[in-house]
PDB file of C-alpha atoms in Angstrom:
ATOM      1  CA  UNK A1307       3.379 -32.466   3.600  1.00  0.00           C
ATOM      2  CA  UNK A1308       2.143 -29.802   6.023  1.00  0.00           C
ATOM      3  CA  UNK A1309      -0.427 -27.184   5.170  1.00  0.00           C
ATOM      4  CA  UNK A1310      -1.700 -23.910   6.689  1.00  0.00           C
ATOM      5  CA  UNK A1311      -5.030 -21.966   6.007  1.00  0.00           C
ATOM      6  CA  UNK A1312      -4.736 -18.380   7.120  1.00  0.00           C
ATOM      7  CA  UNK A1313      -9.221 -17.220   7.566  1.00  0.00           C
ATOM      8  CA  UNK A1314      -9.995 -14.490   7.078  1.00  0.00           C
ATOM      9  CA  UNK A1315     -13.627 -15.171   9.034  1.00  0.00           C
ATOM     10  CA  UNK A1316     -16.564 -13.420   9.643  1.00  0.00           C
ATOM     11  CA  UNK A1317     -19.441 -14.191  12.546  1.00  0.00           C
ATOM     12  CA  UNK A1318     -22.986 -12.153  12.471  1.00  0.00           C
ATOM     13  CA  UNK A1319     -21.848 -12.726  16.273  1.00  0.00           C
ATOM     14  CA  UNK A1320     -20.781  -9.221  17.247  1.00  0.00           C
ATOM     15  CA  UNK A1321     -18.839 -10.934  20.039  1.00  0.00           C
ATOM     16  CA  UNK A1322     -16.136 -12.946  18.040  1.00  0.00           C
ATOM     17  CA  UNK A1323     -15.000  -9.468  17.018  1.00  0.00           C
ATOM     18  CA  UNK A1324     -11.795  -8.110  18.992  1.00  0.00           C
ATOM     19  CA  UNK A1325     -12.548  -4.970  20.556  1.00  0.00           C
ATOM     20  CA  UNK A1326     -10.391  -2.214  19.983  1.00  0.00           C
ATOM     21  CA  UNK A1327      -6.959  -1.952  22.499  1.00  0.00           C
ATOM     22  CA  UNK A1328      -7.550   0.611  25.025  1.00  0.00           C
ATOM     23  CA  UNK A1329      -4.556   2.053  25.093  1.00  0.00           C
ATOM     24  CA  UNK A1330      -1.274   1.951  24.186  1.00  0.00           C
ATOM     25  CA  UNK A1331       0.226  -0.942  26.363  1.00  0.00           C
ATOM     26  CA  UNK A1332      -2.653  -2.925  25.178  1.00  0.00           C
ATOM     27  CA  UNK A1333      -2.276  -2.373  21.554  1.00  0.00           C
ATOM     28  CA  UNK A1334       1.170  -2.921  21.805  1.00  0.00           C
ATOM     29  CA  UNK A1335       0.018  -6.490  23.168  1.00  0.00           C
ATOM     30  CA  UNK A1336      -2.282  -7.352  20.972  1.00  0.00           C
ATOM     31  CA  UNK A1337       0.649  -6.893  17.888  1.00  0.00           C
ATOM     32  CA  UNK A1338       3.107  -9.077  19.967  1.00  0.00           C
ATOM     33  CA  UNK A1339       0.595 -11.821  20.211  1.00  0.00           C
ATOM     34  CA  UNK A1340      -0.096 -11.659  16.667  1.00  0.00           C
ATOM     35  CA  UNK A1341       3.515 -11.774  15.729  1.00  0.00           C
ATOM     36  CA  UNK A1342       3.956 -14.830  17.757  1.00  0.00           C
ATOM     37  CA  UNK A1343       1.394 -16.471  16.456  1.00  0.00           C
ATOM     38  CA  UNK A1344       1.995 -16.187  13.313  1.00  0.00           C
ATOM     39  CA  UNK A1345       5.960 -16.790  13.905  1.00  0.00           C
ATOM     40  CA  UNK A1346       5.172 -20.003  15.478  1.00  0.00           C
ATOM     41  CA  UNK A1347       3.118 -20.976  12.430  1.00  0.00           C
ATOM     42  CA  UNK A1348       5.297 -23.722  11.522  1.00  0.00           C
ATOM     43  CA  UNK A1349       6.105 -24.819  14.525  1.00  0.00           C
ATOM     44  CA  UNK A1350       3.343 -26.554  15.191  1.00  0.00           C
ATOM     45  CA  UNK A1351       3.025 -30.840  14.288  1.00  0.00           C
ATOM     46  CA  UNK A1352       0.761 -31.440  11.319  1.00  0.00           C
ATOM     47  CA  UNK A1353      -2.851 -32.261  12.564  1.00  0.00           C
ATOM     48  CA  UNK A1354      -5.934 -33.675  10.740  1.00  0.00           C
ATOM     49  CA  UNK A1355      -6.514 -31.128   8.462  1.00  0.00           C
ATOM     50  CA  UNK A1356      -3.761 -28.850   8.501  1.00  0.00           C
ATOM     51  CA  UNK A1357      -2.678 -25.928  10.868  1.00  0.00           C
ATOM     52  CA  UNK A1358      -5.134 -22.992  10.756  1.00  0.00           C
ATOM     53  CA  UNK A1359      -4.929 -19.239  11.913  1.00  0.00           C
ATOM     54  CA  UNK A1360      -7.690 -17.475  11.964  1.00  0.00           C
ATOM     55  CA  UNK A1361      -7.974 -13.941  11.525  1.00  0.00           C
ATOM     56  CA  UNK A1362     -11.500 -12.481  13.056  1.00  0.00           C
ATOM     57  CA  UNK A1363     -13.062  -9.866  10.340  1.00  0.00           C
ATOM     58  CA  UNK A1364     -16.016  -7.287  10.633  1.00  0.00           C
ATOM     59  CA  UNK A1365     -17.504  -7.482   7.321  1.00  0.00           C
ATOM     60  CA  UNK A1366     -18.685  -3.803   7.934  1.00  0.00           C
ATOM     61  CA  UNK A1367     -14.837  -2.567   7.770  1.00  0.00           C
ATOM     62  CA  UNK A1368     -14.790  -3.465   3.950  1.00  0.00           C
ATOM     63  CA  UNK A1369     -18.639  -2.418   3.125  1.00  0.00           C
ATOM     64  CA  UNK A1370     -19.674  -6.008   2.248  1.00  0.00           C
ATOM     65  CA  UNK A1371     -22.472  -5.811   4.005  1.00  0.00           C
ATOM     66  CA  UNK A1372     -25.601  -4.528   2.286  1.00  0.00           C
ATOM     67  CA  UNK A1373     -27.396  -2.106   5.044  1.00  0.00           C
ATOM     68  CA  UNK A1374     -23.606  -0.927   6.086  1.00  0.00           C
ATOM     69  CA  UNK A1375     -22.464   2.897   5.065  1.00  0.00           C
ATOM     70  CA  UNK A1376     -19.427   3.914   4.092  1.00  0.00           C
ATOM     71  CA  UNK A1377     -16.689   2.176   6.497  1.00  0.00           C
ATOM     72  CA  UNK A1378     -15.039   4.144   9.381  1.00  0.00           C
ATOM     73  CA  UNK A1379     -11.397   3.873   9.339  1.00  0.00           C
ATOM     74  CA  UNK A1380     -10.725   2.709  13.213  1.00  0.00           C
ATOM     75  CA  UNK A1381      -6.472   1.446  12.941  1.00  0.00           C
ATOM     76  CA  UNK A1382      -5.616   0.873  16.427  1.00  0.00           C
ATOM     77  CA  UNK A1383      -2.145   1.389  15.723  1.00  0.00           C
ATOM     78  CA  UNK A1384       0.229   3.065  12.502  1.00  0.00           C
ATOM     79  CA  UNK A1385       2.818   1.318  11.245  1.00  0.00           C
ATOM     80  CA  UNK A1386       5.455   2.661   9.469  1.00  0.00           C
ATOM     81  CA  UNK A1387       7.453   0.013   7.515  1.00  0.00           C
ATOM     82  CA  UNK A1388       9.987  -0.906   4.425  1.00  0.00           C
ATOM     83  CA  UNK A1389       8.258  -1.479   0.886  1.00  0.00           C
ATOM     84  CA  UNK A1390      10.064  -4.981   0.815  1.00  0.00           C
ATOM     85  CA  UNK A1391       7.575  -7.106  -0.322  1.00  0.00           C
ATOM     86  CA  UNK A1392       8.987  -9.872   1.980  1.00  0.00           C
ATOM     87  CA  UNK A1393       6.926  -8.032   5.148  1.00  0.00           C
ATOM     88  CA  UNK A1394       3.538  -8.163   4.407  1.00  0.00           C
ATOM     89  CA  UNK A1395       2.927  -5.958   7.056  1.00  0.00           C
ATOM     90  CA  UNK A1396      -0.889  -7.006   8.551  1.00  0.00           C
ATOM     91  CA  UNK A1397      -0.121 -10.935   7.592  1.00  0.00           C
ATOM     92  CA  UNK A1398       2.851 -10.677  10.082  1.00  0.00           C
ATOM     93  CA  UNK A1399       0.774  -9.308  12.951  1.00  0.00           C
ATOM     94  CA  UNK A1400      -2.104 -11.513  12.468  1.00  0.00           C
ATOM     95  CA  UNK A1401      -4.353  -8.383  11.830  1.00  0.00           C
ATOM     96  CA  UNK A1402      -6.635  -7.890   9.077  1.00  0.00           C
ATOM     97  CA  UNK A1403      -8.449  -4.956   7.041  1.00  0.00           C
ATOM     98  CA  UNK A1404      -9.255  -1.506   9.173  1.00  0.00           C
ATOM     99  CA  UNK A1405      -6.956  -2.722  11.961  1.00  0.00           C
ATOM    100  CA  UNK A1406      -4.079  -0.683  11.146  1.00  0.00           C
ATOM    101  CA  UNK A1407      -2.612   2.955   9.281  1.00  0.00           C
ATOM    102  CA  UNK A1408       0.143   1.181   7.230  1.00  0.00           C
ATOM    103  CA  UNK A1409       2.974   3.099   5.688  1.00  0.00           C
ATOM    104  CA  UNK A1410       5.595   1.717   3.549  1.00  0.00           C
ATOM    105  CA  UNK A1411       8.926   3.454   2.270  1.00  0.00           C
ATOM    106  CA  UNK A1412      12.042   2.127   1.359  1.00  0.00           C
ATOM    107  CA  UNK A1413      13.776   1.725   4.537  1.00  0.00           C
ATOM    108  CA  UNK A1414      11.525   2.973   6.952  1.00  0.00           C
ATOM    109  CA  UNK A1415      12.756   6.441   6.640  1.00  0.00           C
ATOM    110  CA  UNK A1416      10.871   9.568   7.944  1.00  0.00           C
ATOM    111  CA  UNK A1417      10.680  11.893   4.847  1.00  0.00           C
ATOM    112  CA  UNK A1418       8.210  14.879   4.313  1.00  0.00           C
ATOM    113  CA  UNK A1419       5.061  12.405   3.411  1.00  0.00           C
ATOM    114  CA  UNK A1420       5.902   9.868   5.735  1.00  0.00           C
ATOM    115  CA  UNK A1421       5.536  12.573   8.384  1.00  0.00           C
ATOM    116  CA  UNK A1422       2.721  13.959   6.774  1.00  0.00           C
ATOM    117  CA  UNK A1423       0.863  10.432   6.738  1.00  0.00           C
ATOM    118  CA  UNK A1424       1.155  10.115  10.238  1.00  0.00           C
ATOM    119  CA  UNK A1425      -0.005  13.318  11.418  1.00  0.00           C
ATOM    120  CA  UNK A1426      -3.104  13.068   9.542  1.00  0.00           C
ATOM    121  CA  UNK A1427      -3.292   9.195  11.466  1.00  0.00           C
ATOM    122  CA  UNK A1428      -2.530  10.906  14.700  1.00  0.00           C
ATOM    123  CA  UNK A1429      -4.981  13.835  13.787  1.00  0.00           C
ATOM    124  CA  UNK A1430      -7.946  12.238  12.671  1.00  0.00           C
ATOM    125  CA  UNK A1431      -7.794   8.682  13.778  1.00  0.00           C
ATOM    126  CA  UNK A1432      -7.138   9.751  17.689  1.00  0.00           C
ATOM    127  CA  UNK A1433      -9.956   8.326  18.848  1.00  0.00           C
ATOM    128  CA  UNK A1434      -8.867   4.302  17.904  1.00  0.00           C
ATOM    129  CA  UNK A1435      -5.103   5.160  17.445  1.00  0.00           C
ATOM    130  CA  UNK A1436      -2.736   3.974  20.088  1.00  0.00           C
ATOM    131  CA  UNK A1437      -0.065   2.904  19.205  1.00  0.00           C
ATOM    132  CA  UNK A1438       2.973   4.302  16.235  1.00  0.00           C
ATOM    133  CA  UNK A1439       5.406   1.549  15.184  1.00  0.00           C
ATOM    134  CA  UNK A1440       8.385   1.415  13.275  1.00  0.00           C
ATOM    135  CA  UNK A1441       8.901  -1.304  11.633  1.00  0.00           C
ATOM    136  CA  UNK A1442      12.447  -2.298  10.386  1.00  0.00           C
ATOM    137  CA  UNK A1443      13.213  -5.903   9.177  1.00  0.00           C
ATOM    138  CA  UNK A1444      16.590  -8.160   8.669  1.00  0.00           C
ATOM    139  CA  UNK A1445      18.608  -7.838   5.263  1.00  0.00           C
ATOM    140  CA  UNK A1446      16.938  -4.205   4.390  1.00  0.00           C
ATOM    141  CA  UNK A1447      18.098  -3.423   0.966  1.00  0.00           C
ATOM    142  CA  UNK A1448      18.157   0.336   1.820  1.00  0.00           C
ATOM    143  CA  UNK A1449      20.529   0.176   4.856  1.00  0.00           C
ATOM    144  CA  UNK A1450      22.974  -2.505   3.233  1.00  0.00           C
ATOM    145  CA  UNK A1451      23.068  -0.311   0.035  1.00  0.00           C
ATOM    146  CA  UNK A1452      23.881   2.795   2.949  1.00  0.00           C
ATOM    147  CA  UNK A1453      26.409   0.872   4.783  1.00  0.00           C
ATOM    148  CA  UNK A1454      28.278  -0.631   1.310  1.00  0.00           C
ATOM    149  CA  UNK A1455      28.574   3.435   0.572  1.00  0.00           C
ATOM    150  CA  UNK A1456      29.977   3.946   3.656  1.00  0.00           C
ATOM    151  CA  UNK A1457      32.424   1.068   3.452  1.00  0.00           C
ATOM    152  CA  UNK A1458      33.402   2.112  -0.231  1.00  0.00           C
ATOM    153  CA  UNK A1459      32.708   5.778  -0.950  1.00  0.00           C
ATOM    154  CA  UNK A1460      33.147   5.106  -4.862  1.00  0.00           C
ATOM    155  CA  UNK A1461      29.720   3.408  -4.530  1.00  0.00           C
ATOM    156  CA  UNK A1462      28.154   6.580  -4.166  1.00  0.00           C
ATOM    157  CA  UNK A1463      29.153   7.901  -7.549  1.00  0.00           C
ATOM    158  CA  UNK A1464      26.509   6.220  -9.677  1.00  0.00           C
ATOM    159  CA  UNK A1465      23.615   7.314  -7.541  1.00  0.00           C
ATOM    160  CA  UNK A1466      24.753  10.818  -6.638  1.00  0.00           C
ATOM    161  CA  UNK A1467      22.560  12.060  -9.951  1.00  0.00           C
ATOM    162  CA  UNK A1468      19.471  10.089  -8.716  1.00  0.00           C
ATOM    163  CA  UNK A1469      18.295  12.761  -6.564  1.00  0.00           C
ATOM    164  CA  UNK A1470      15.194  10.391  -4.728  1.00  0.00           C
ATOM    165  CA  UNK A1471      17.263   7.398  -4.087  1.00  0.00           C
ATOM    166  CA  UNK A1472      20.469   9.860  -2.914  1.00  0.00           C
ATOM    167  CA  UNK A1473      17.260  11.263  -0.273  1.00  0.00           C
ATOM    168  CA  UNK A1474      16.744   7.810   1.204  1.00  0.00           C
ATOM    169  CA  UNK A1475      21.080   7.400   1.226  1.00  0.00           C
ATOM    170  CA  UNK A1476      21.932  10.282   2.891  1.00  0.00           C
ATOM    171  CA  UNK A1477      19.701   9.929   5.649  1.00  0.00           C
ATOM    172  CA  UNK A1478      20.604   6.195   6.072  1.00  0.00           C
ATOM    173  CA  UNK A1479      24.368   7.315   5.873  1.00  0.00           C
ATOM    174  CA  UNK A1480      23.876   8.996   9.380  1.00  0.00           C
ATOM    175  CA  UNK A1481      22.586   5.699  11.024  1.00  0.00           C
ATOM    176  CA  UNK A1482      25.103   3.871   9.312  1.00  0.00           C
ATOM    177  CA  UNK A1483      28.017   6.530  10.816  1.00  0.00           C
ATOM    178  CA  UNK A1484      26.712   6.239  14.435  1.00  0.00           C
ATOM    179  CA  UNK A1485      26.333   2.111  14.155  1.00  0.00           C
ATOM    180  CA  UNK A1486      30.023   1.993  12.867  1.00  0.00           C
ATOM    181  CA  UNK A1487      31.144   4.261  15.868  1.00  0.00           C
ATOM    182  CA  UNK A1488      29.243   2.247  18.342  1.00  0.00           C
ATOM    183  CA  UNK A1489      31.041  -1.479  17.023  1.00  0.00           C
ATOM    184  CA  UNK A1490      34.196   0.051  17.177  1.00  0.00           C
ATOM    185  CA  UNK A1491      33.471   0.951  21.001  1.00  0.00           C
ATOM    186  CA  UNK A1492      32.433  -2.224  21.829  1.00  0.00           C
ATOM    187  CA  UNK A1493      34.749  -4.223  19.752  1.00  0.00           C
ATOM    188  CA  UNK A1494      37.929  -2.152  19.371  1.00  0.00           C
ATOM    189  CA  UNK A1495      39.306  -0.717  16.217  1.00  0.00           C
ATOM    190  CA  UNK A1496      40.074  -4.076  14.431  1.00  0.00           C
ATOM    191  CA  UNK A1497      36.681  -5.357  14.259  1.00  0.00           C
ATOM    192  CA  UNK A1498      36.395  -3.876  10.559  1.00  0.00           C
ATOM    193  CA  UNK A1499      38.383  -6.383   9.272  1.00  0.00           C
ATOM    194  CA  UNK A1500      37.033  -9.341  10.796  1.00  0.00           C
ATOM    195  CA  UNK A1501      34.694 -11.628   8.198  1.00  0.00           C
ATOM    196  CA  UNK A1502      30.829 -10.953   9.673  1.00  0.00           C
ATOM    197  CA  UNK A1503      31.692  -6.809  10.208  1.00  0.00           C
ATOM    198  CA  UNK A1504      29.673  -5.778   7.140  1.00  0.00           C
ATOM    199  CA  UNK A1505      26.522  -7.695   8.175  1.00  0.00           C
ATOM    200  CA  UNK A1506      27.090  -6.650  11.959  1.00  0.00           C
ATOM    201  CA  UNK A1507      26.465  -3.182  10.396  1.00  0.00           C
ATOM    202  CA  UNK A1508      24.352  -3.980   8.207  1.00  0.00           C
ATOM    203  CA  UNK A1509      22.075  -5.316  11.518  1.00  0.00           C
ATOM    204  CA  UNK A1510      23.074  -2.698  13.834  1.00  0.00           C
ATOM    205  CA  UNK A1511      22.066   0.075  11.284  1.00  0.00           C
ATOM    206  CA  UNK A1512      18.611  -1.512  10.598  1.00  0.00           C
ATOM    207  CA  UNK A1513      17.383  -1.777  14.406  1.00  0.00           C
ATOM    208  CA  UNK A1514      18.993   1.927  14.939  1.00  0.00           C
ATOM    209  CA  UNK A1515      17.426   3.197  12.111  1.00  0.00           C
ATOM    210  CA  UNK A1516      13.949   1.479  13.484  1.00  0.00           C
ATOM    211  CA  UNK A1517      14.589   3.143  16.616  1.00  0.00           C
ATOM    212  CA  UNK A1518      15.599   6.545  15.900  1.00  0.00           C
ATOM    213  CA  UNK A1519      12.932   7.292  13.772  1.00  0.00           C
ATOM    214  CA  UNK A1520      10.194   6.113  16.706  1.00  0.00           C
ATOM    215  CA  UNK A1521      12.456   8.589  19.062  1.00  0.00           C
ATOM    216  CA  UNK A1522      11.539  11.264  16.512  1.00  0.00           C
ATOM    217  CA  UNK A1523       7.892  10.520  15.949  1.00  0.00           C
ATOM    218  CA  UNK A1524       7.836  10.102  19.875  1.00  0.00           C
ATOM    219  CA  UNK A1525       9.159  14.070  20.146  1.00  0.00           C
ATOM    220  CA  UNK A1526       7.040  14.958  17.569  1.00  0.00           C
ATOM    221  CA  UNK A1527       4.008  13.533  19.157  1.00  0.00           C
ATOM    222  CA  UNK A1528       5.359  15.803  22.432  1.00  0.00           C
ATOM    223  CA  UNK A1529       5.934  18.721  20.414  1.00  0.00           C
ATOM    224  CA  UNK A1530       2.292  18.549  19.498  1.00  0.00           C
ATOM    225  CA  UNK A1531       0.854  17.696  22.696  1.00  0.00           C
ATOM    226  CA  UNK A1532      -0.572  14.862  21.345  1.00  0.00           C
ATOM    227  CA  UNK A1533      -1.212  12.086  24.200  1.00  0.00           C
ATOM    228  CA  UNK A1534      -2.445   8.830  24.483  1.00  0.00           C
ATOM    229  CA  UNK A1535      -0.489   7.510  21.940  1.00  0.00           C
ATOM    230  CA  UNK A1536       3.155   6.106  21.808  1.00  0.00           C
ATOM    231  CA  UNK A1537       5.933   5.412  20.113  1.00  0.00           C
ATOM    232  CA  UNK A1538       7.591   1.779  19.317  1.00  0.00           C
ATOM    233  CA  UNK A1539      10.247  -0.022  16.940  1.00  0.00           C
ATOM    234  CA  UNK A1540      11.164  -3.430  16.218  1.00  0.00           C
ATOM    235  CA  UNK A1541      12.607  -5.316  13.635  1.00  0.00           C
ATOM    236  CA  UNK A1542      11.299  -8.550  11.318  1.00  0.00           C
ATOM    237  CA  UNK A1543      13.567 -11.136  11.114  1.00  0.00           C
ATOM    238  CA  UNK A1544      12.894 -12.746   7.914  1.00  0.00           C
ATOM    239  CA  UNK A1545      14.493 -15.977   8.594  1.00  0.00           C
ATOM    240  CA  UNK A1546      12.208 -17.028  11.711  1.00  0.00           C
ATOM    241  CA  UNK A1547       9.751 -14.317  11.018  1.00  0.00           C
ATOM    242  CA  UNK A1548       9.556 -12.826  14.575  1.00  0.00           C
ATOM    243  CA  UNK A1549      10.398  -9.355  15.932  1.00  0.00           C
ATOM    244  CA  UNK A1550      13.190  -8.764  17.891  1.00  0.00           C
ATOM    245  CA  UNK A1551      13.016  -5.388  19.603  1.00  0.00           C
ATOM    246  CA  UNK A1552      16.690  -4.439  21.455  1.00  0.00           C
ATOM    247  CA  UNK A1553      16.136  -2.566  24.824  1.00  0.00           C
ATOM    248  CA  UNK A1554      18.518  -1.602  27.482  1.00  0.00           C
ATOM    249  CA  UNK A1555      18.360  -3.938  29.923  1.00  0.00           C
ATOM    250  CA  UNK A1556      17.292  -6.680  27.410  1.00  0.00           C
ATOM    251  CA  UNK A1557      19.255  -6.357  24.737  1.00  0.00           C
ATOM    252  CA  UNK A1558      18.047  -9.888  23.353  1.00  0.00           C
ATOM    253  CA  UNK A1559      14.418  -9.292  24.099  1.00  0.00           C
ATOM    254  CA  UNK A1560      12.092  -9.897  21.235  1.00  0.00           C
ATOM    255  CA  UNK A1561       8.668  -8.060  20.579  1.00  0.00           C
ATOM    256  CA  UNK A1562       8.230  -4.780  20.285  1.00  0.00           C
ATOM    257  CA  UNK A1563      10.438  -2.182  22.212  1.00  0.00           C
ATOM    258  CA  UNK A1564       9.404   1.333  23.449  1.00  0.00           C
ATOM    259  CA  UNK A1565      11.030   4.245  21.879  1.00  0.00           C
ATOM    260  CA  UNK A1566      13.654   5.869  24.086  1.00  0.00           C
ATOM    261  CA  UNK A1567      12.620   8.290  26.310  1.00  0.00           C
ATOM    262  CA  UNK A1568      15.870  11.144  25.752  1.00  0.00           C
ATOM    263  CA  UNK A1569      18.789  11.574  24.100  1.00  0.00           C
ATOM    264  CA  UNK A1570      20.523   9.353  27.108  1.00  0.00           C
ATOM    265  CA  UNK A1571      17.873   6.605  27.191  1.00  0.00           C
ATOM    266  CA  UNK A1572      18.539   6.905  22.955  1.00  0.00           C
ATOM    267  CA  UNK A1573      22.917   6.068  23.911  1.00  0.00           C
ATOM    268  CA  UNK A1574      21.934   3.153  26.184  1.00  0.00           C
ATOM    269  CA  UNK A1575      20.298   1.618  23.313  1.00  0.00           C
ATOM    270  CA  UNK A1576      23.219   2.105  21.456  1.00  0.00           C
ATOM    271  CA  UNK A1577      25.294  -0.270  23.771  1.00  0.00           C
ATOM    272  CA  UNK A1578      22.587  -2.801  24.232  1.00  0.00           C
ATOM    273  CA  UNK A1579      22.499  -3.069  20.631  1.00  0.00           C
ATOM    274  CA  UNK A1580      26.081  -3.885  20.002  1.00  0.00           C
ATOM    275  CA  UNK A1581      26.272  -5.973  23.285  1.00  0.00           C
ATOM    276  CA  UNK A1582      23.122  -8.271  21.775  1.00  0.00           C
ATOM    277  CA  UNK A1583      24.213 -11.930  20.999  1.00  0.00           C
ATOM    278  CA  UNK A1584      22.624 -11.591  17.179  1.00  0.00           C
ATOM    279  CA  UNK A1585      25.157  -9.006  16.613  1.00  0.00           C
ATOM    280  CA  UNK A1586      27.499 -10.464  18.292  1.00  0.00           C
ATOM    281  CA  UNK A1587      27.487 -13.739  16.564  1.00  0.00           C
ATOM    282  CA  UNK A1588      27.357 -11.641  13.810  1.00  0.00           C
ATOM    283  CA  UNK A1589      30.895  -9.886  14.767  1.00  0.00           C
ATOM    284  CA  UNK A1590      32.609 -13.632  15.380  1.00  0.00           C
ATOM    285  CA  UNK A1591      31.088 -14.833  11.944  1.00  0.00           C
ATOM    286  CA  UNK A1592      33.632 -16.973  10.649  1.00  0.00           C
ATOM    287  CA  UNK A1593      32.250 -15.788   6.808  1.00  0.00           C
TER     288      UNK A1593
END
């Protein structure tokens, strides 16, 4: 029987403490890495005493210390991802406390507080912020409930009185619309009757929702003026636990992807999406 020790570990050696990323490429890194590593987790052949990842920890982040003040938030990056408790959010990137702004909604969406959380990240956390990532993950529970509406409008019915879900449903709807329209494009009219359509959508919707909503904060973050920090999107697989981040040009690439840059850089991604062998295989699903 395997086991695995994830330390949380703390040196008096300043050194042994990761710096902060300087910038946005970096940070963008540094989560990558950590999502491999922790991916790979099982991968590796049982040793003499287990497999262990270890986490490096500044005691002074959570006050433990006894001369330390108050701690300094210092996130090097926000992330914005689902409430499923399946994507522990800071285990999956191998990061641990004061390392990163974490916000969590059902399905990733970008309501009025969600905004409103990042702004105040951007606004008063600019001086370790980098990076802004959306995080979507495999199987979301908000976009299959959006695309099973879509696919039988009667479904709606018993939520259209539940005014907060109906807020997270009608803005999924959208992504669901545009995911439908792109599947059809790329696999003709008759590919809604085919076995593995609904989870095609299901997939499509999640990694366009991911990426529309860092195409937003990415405008909103020009809008302000606010530099020096960027956008990104991926998506958690849950059943190998890595991220797989659809860009044109690498439609199968996995890690975090760059938001698009405009509206036409936003319809490329569109195609590489649909043209991706996960949904693909997930098209020609025999069930």
């Amino acid at each position: 029987m395997k086991t695995f020790d994830i330390t949380y570990r703390y040196s008096s050696d300043d050194g042994s403490i990761r710096p902060t990323p300087p910038d946005s490429q970096a940070a963008l890194l540094r989560l990558e890495q950590g999502n491999k590593s922790f991916a790979t987790l099982l991968d590796h052949d049982e040793e003499a005493g287990g497999v262990q990842q270890i986490i490096p920890v500044d005691l002074r982040d959570l006050g433990v210390l006894a001369d330390s003040a108050v701690p300094k938030q210092r996130p090097f990056a926000a992330v914005l991802g689902c409430s499923d408790a399946r994507v522990p959010v800071e285990l999956i990137f191998n990061e641990g406390p004061n390392d990163l702004f974490v916000v969590r909604v059902a399905g990733n969406g970008l309501g009025i507080e969600v905004l409103g959380s990042l702004k105040y990240a951007v606004e008063n956390l600019g001086g370790s912020l980098k990076l802004i990532v959306v995080l979507g993950h495999s199987g979301c529970g908000a976009l299959t409930t959006a695309v099973d509406v879509f696919l039988d409008p009667r479904e709606y019915l018993p939520l259209a009185t539940k005014r907060s879900l109906r807020s997270i449903l009608d803005g999924a709807l959208v992504v669901v619309q545009t995911s439908e329209r792109r599947l059809v494009a790329a696999f003709g009219s008759t590919v809604v009757h085919r076995p593995g359509y609904r989870k095609a959508l299901i997939e499509t919707s999640v990694v366009t929702n991911a990426a529309l909503a860092a195409y937003s904060i990415q405008e909103e973050l020009r809008a302000n003026a606010y530099t020096g920090i960027e956008a990104a999107y991926g998506v958690y697989l849950l059943e190998s636990r890595a991220i797989w981040g659809p860009r044109a040009g690498d439609a199968d690439g996995f890690g975090l992807a760059v938001a698009p840059r405009d509206l036409a850089a936003f319809v490329d991604l569109g195609d590489a999406i649909v043209q991706s062998r996960r949904i693909e295989s997930l098209v020609n699903a025999k069930e």
